[in-house]
Coordinates of C-alpha atoms and ligand atoms in Angstrom, one line a residue:
M1 CA -36.4 21.4 -7.5
I2 CA -33.4 20.1 -8.4
A3 CA -30.9 21.5 -6.4
G4 CA -28.8 22.4 -10.1
N5 CA -27.5 19.7 -12.8
V6 CA -23.8 19.7 -11.7
S7 CA -22.1 16.2 -11.0
P8 CA -20.9 15.9 -7.3
F9 CA -18.0 13.7 -8.3
R10 CA -14.8 13.9 -8.5
P11 CA -12.9 12.0 -11.5
S12 CA -9.9 14.1 -11.1
F13 CA -6.6 12.0 -9.7
G14 CA -5.7 13.2 -6.2
T15 CA -9.4 15.2 -5.4
N16 CA -11.0 14.3 -2.3
P17 CA -14.1 12.6 -3.4
P18 CA -17.3 13.7 -1.8
V19 CA -17.7 10.5 -0.1
L20 CA -14.7 8.5 1.2
A21 CA -15.6 4.2 0.2
G22 CA -13.7 1.9 2.5
R23 CA -11.2 3.2 4.2
D24 CA -12.4 3.4 8.1
Q25 CA -9.9 1.3 8.8
V26 CA -7.1 2.8 7.4
A27 CA -8.0 6.4 8.0
A28 CA -8.6 6.0 11.3
A29 CA -4.7 4.5 12.1
I30 CA -3.2 7.5 11.5
G31 CA -5.4 9.2 13.7
D32 CA -4.7 6.7 16.3
A33 CA -0.8 6.8 15.3
L34 CA -1.3 11.0 16.6
D35 CA -3.2 10.3 19.4
D36 CA -0.8 7.2 20.6
G37 CA 2.1 9.5 21.0
P38 CA 5.6 8.8 20.0
G39 CA 6.4 5.8 20.2
S40 CA 2.9 4.3 17.8
P41 CA 4.8 2.7 15.1
G42 CA 2.2 4.7 12.5
R43 CA 4.1 7.5 12.8
A44 CA 5.5 6.1 10.0
T45 CA 3.1 5.2 7.3
L46 CA 3.4 4.2 3.8
Y47 CA 0.2 4.1 1.3
T48 CA 1.0 1.7 -1.9
G49 CA -1.4 1.2 -4.6
A50 CA -2.1 1.0 -8.4
R51 CA -2.7 4.6 -10.2
G52 CA -6.3 5.5 -8.8
V53 CA -6.9 3.3 -6.1
G54 CA -6.4 6.8 -3.8
K55 CA -3.3 6.9 -2.5
T56 CA -2.7 10.5 -3.0
V57 CA -6.8 11.1 -1.1
M58 CA -5.8 9.1 1.5
L59 CA -2.3 11.2 2.3
N60 CA -4.8 14.0 2.1
E61 CA -6.8 12.0 4.8
A62 CA -3.5 11.5 7.2
E63 CA -3.2 15.4 6.5
A64 CA -6.7 16.6 7.4
Q65 CA -6.6 14.8 10.3
A66 CA -3.3 16.2 11.7
R67 CA -4.7 19.6 11.0
Q68 CA -7.7 19.1 13.5
R69 CA -5.2 18.1 15.9
G70 CA -3.6 21.4 15.8
W71 CA -0.7 19.5 13.4
V72 CA 1.7 21.4 11.2
V73 CA 1.9 20.0 7.9
I74 CA 4.4 20.1 4.9
S75 CA 2.3 18.4 1.7
E76 CA 5.5 17.3 -0.6
T77 CA 5.9 15.5 -3.5
A78 CA 8.2 13.0 -4.7
T79 CA 10.8 15.4 -7.3
R80 CA 14.3 16.3 -7.1
G81 CA 15.2 19.2 -4.8
L82 CA 13.1 17.9 -2.3
I83 CA 15.3 18.3 0.7
T84 CA 15.6 22.1 -0.6
R85 CA 12.3 22.6 -0.8
L86 CA 11.5 21.3 2.4
V87 CA 14.5 23.5 3.9
S88 CA 13.6 26.5 1.9
E89 CA 10.0 26.5 2.0
G90 CA 8.3 24.2 3.7
L91 CA 10.1 24.4 7.3
P92 CA 10.1 28.5 7.0
Q93 CA 6.5 28.8 6.2
A94 CA 5.2 26.4 9.0
A95 CA 7.5 28.1 11.5
D96 CA 6.2 31.5 10.0
L97 CA 2.6 29.9 10.0
L98 CA 3.2 29.5 13.7
E99 CA 4.8 33.0 14.0
F100 CA 7.5 31.3 15.8
P101 CA 10.0 34.1 15.9
D102 CA 13.7 32.4 16.6
F103 CA 13.3 29.8 13.8
E104 CA 16.8 29.5 12.3
R105 CA 15.9 30.0 8.5
H106 CA 19.1 30.9 7.3
I107 CA 19.8 27.9 4.4
S108 CA 23.7 26.4 5.0
G109 CA 25.1 23.6 4.8
V110 CA 22.5 21.3 3.3
H111 CA 25.0 18.2 2.6
L112 CA 23.7 17.5 -1.0
P113 CA 25.7 17.3 -4.0
M114 CA 24.3 19.8 -6.2
N115 CA 23.0 17.3 -8.8
L116 CA 20.5 16.0 -6.4
G117 CA 19.3 19.7 -5.8
G118 CA 21.3 20.5 -2.7
V119 CA 21.9 23.9 -1.8
D120 CA 24.3 26.4 0.2
I121 CA 23.2 29.4 0.2
D122 CA 24.4 31.5 2.5
M123 CA 22.1 34.8 2.8
V124 CA 23.7 35.9 5.9
P125 CA 27.1 35.6 6.9
L126 CA 28.7 32.6 8.5
N127 CA 28.7 33.8 12.0
R128 CA 25.6 31.5 12.8
P129 CA 26.5 28.2 13.2
P130 CA 25.5 26.4 9.7
T131 CA 21.4 25.3 10.0
G132 CA 20.5 22.0 8.2
L133 CA 17.5 20.0 8.0
R134 CA 18.0 18.3 10.7
T135 CA 18.2 21.4 13.1
M136 CA 15.5 23.1 11.1
V137 CA 12.8 19.9 11.8
N138 CA 14.4 19.9 15.6
S139 CA 13.9 23.3 16.8
L140 CA 10.6 23.3 14.9
T141 CA 9.7 20.4 16.9
D142 CA 10.9 21.1 20.2
H143 CA 8.2 24.1 20.0
L144 CA 5.4 21.9 18.6
A145 CA 6.0 19.4 21.5
G146 CA 5.6 22.6 24.0
Q147 CA 2.3 23.2 22.5
G148 CA 1.3 19.7 22.5
T149 CA 0.8 18.9 18.8
G150 CA 4.1 18.0 16.5
L151 CA 5.0 18.3 12.8
M152 CA 3.7 15.6 10.0
I153 CA 5.6 15.5 5.9
T154 CA 3.7 13.8 3.4
V155 CA 5.3 12.8 0.3
D156 CA 3.3 11.7 -2.8
E157 CA 4.6 9.3 -5.3
I158 CA 7.7 8.2 -3.9
H159 CA 10.2 6.5 -6.4
A160 CA 13.6 5.4 -6.8
G161 CA 14.8 8.5 -8.8
V162 CA 15.0 10.2 -5.5
R163 CA 16.0 8.0 -3.5
E164 CA 19.3 9.6 -1.8
E165 CA 16.7 12.6 -1.1
L166 CA 14.3 10.2 1.0
Q167 CA 17.6 8.9 2.3
A168 CA 18.6 12.2 3.6
L169 CA 14.8 13.0 5.0
G170 CA 14.7 8.9 7.0
I171 CA 17.7 9.5 8.4
V172 CA 16.3 13.0 10.4
I173 CA 12.9 10.7 10.6
Q174 CA 15.0 8.4 12.1
H175 CA 16.4 10.8 14.4
C176 CA 12.8 12.3 15.4
I177 CA 11.2 8.9 16.3
R178 CA 14.3 7.9 18.2
E179 CA 14.3 11.1 19.9
E180 CA 10.6 10.6 20.7
R181 CA 9.9 14.1 19.1
P182 CA 6.1 15.1 17.4
V183 CA 6.7 13.8 13.7
A184 CA 5.0 11.8 11.4
F185 CA 6.2 10.7 8.5
V186 CA 3.1 9.6 5.7
A187 CA 4.5 8.7 2.6
A188 CA 2.4 7.0 -0.8
G189 CA 4.0 4.9 -4.0
L190 CA 3.3 2.4 -6.6
P191 CA 4.0 -1.0 -5.3
A192 CA 6.4 -2.4 -7.7
T193 CA 8.1 1.9 -7.0
V194 CA 8.4 1.2 -3.7
Q195 CA 9.2 -2.5 -3.5
D196 CA 12.8 -1.4 -5.4
L197 CA 13.1 1.1 -2.6
L198 CA 12.4 -1.4 0.6
N199 CA 14.8 -3.3 -1.0
D200 CA 17.5 -0.7 -0.4
Q201 CA 19.4 -1.1 2.9
V202 CA 19.7 2.8 3.6
L203 CA 15.8 2.9 3.7
T204 CA 15.3 1.1 7.0
F205 CA 12.9 3.6 8.2
L206 CA 10.4 2.6 5.0
R207 CA 10.8 -0.4 5.6
R208 CA 10.0 -0.5 9.4
A209 CA 7.2 1.6 8.3
D210 CA 3.2 1.4 9.0
R211 CA 2.3 -0.6 5.6
H212 CA -1.1 -0.2 3.9
H213 CA -1.4 -1.5 0.7
L214 CA -4.6 0.1 -0.9
G215 CA -7.1 -2.2 -3.3
V216 CA -10.8 -2.6 -4.3
V217 CA -13.5 -1.4 -1.7
D218 CA -16.7 -3.7 -1.5
L219 CA -19.5 -3.2 -3.2
A220 CA -21.6 -2.0 -0.3
D221 CA -19.7 1.1 0.6
V222 CA -18.9 1.6 -3.5
A223 CA -23.3 1.9 -3.4
D224 CA -22.9 4.2 -0.5
A225 CA -20.4 6.8 -2.2
L226 CA -22.7 7.1 -5.6
R227 CA -26.0 7.1 -3.2
M228 CA -25.2 9.7 -0.8
P229 CA -23.5 12.5 -3.3
I230 CA -26.6 12.0 -5.8
E231 CA -28.9 11.9 -2.9
A232 CA -27.0 15.6 -0.9
A233 CA -27.1 17.0 -4.5
G234 CA -30.9 16.6 -4.9
R235 CA -31.7 13.6 -7.4
T236 CA -32.5 10.0 -6.6
I237 CA -31.3 6.6 -7.9
T238 CA -32.8 3.3 -8.5
D239 CA -31.8 0.5 -6.7
R240 CA -31.4 -1.4 -9.7
A241 CA -29.8 1.5 -11.6
L242 CA -27.2 1.9 -8.4
Q243 CA -26.7 -1.7 -8.7
V244 CA -25.6 -1.0 -12.2
A245 CA -23.9 1.6 -11.7
A246 CA -21.7 0.2 -8.4
E247 CA -21.2 -3.5 -10.3
G248 CA -19.5 -1.0 -13.1
T249 CA -16.5 0.2 -10.9
G250 CA -15.2 -3.2 -9.8
G251 CA -14.7 -1.5 -6.7
Y252 CA -11.8 0.6 -7.9
P253 CA -11.9 4.0 -6.7
F254 CA -11.5 6.4 -9.5
L255 CA -14.0 4.9 -11.3
I256 CA -16.7 5.5 -8.4
Q257 CA -15.9 9.0 -9.4
L258 CA -15.7 8.8 -13.3
I259 CA -19.1 6.3 -13.1
G260 CA -20.9 8.4 -10.7
H261 CA -19.7 11.5 -12.9
W262 CA -20.9 9.8 -16.4
V263 CA -24.4 8.3 -14.8
W264 CA -25.1 11.7 -13.7
R265 CA -24.3 13.4 -16.5
V266 CA -26.7 11.4 -18.6
K267 CA -29.8 13.0 -17.9
P268 CA -28.7 15.6 -15.7
D269 CA -32.1 17.1 -15.4
A270 CA -34.3 13.9 -15.2
P271 CA -34.9 13.8 -10.9
T272 CA -34.0 10.3 -10.9
I273 CA -31.4 7.9 -12.3
D274 CA -32.8 4.8 -14.1
V275 CA -31.0 2.1 -14.9
V276 CA -31.2 2.9 -18.4
Q277 CA -29.3 6.4 -17.6
A278 CA -27.0 4.0 -15.4
R279 CA -26.0 1.7 -18.4
E280 CA -25.2 4.2 -20.5
G281 CA -22.9 5.7 -17.8
V282 CA -21.1 2.9 -17.3
A283 CA -20.2 2.4 -20.8
A284 CA -19.2 6.5 -21.5
A285 CA -17.2 6.4 -18.2
R286 CA -15.3 3.1 -19.4
R287 CA -14.8 4.7 -23.1
R288 CA -12.9 7.6 -20.7
M289 CA -11.0 4.9 -18.4
G290 CA -8.6 4.0 -21.6
A291 CA -6.9 7.3 -22.1
L292 CA -7.1 7.9 -17.6
V293 CA -6.0 4.6 -16.2
H294 CA -5.1 1.7 -19.0
E295 CA -2.3 3.6 -21.4
P296 CA -0.9 5.2 -17.9
A297 CA 0.0 2.3 -15.9
L298 CA 0.7 0.3 -19.0
F299 CA 3.1 2.8 -20.3
D300 CA 4.8 2.0 -16.8
L301 CA 5.7 -1.5 -17.8
S302 CA 8.1 -3.2 -19.8
P303 CA 7.2 -4.4 -23.3
T304 CA 7.8 -8.2 -21.8
D305 CA 5.2 -7.5 -18.9
R306 CA 2.9 -5.7 -22.0
Q307 CA 3.2 -8.8 -23.5
F308 CA 2.0 -11.0 -21.0
L309 CA -1.0 -8.6 -20.5
A310 CA -1.8 -9.0 -24.0
A311 CA -1.1 -12.7 -23.7
M312 CA -3.9 -13.4 -20.9
A313 CA -6.2 -10.9 -22.7
E314 CA -7.3 -14.0 -24.7
D315 CA -9.3 -15.1 -22.2
N316 CA -12.7 -14.4 -20.9
G317 CA -11.7 -15.1 -17.2
P318 CA -8.4 -16.0 -15.3
S319 CA -5.5 -17.3 -17.7
R320 CA -3.7 -20.6 -16.8
I321 CA 0.1 -19.9 -16.2
G322 CA 0.8 -22.4 -19.0
D323 CA -1.2 -20.8 -21.1
I324 CA 0.4 -18.2 -21.1
A325 CA 3.9 -19.1 -21.2
T326 CA 2.9 -21.2 -24.7
R327 CA 1.5 -18.2 -26.1
M328 CA 4.2 -15.7 -25.5
N329 CA 6.7 -18.6 -26.4
V330 CA 8.7 -19.1 -23.4
G331 CA 9.6 -21.6 -20.5
S332 CA 6.9 -21.8 -17.5
S333 CA 9.7 -20.4 -15.0
Y334 CA 9.9 -17.6 -17.2
A335 CA 6.1 -16.5 -17.5
S336 CA 6.5 -17.2 -13.2
Q337 CA 8.9 -14.4 -13.0
Y338 CA 6.8 -11.7 -15.0
R339 CA 3.6 -13.1 -13.1
L340 CA 5.5 -12.0 -10.0
R341 CA 6.6 -8.9 -11.4
L342 CA 2.7 -7.8 -12.6
I343 CA 1.5 -8.7 -9.3
G344 CA 3.8 -6.6 -7.4
A345 CA 2.9 -4.0 -10.1
D346 CA -0.5 -4.7 -9.0
M347 CA -2.1 -5.8 -12.3
I348 CA -3.0 -9.2 -12.1
Q349 CA -3.5 -11.4 -9.3
P350 CA -3.2 -14.7 -8.2
A351 CA -6.8 -16.0 -8.8
G352 CA -6.5 -20.4 -7.5
R353 CA -4.3 -22.3 -8.3
G354 CA -2.0 -22.0 -11.3
L355 CA -4.2 -18.9 -12.6
V356 CA -4.3 -15.3 -12.4
A357 CA -6.3 -12.0 -13.0
F358 CA -6.5 -8.9 -14.0
A359 CA -6.4 -6.7 -11.1
L360 CA -8.0 -3.5 -13.1
P361 CA -11.3 -3.4 -14.6
Y362 CA -11.7 -3.4 -17.8
L363 CA -8.0 -3.7 -18.6
R364 CA -8.6 -6.9 -20.6
E365 CA -11.1 -5.0 -23.2
Y366 CA -9.0 -2.0 -23.5
L367 CA -5.9 -4.4 -24.5
R368 CA -8.2 -6.4 -26.7
E369 CA -9.7 -3.0 -28.7
N370 CA -5.9 -1.5 -28.3
A371 CA -3.7 -4.4 -29.6
T372 CA -2.5 -2.7 -32.4
S373 CA -1.9 0.7 -30.9
L374 CA 0.2 -0.6 -28.5
G375 CA 2.2 -3.1 -30.5
L376 CA 1.0 -5.9 -29.3
Ligands
ADP1 N1 -11.9 5.2 -1.1 C1 -12.5 6.1 -2.0 N2 -14.0 6.6 -2.4 C2 -14.5 7.3 -3.4 N3 -13.4 7.6 -4.1 C3 -11.8 8.0 -4.2 C4 -11.9 6.6 -2.9 N4 -10.0 7.0 -3.1 C5 -9.6 7.5 -4.3 N5 -11.1 8.1 -4.6 C6 -11.5 8.8 -5.9 O1 -11.0 8.6 -7.1 C7 -9.6 8.9 -7.7 C8 -8.1 8.9 -7.6 O2 -7.6 9.1 -6.8 P1 -6.5 9.5 -5.9 O3 -6.0 8.9 -4.8 O4 -5.7 10.4 -7.1 O5 -5.6 8.0 -6.5 P2 -3.9 7.4 -6.3 O6 -3.1 8.6 -5.8 O7 -4.1 6.2 -6.1 O8 -3.8 8.0 -7.9 C9 -9.7 10.8 -7.7 O9 -11.4 11.1 -8.6 C10 -10.4 10.4 -5.8 O10 -11.6 11.0 -5.4
MG2 MG1 -1.6 9.8 -6.8

């Protein structure tokens, strides 16, 4: 009997996949950092990579590993008010969770200008010493150190717009690391955005962080990540169909879920997924990838970046920088500058001497099909 025809795949951002493909080493690195104790460099870790490559999922994994070890986790996103949320919500909630009675929870003296979301709420008259982020983190980590665990703070989608708040948090983390407190800081962001932050002299703690650039996953791992959930949900997939589906992903993690989902849905009641269903599912997933991945990725770029990509889309395989420059009607040093920017943004990759290729699967097709609406 078929267990039910609901797809086991999870084609939405930030949602953990049924099988995490090809990330064993990255996952082990954070576990080791937690086990190795305060001097471990992995206690500040940074994940970078293109949209849909699995950064948020890696943060979830890091958090899960911390919780398994009895650590307290505060999970944040880099939007304005980050420090305020930590001081007024994240840290007090962590203290409540621990039933930690003498925790200083009165917010005062968070030294940030109001336009950065700084607060100065005095819930009690100032007959107590003012409490800031550092004091709160210190008292929490003193307590946790006594229990042999620690505090993990994760921040997703870091970008230069919250530079000052990341800096304030970074100073506290840096002090903790120097004082050998049990603290781990794990952040994630798009490569070009993170690069902006890393160029910033004040964010030394980020530059020293253990950096993992997440990329595509081996097709053998992709095949496992497709087959195992299908079988666990009570159906089978032929080898040929599995090959078609796995190759369709180009190793790109989001497509593992999107293709898995749409391949499943072609004939959800058929006990076996064959190659015809696989082809149809890949095509259905591809049609949805534009709105879900290509469009937002292109939106993050400048018009010139987009023109560069449109010039590449004229080729059927890797493009020559010289040809791109000619098509854009610019000099080759100008084109080289944009080449570097787009490599930094994970949109393209070097493909041999003087050649570049698209990094996101089906971006070429998307650009060709949507050139007019993109204004290219
Ligand atoms: N290693 C992986 N194996 C299988 N699926 C993955 C993997 N990493 C991410 N995914 C899936 O890809 C999608 C995007 O992951 P997400 O972490 O939101 O990407 P990002 O934060 O980099 O944009 C989710 O549906 C997730 O389940
Ligand atoms: Mg994400």
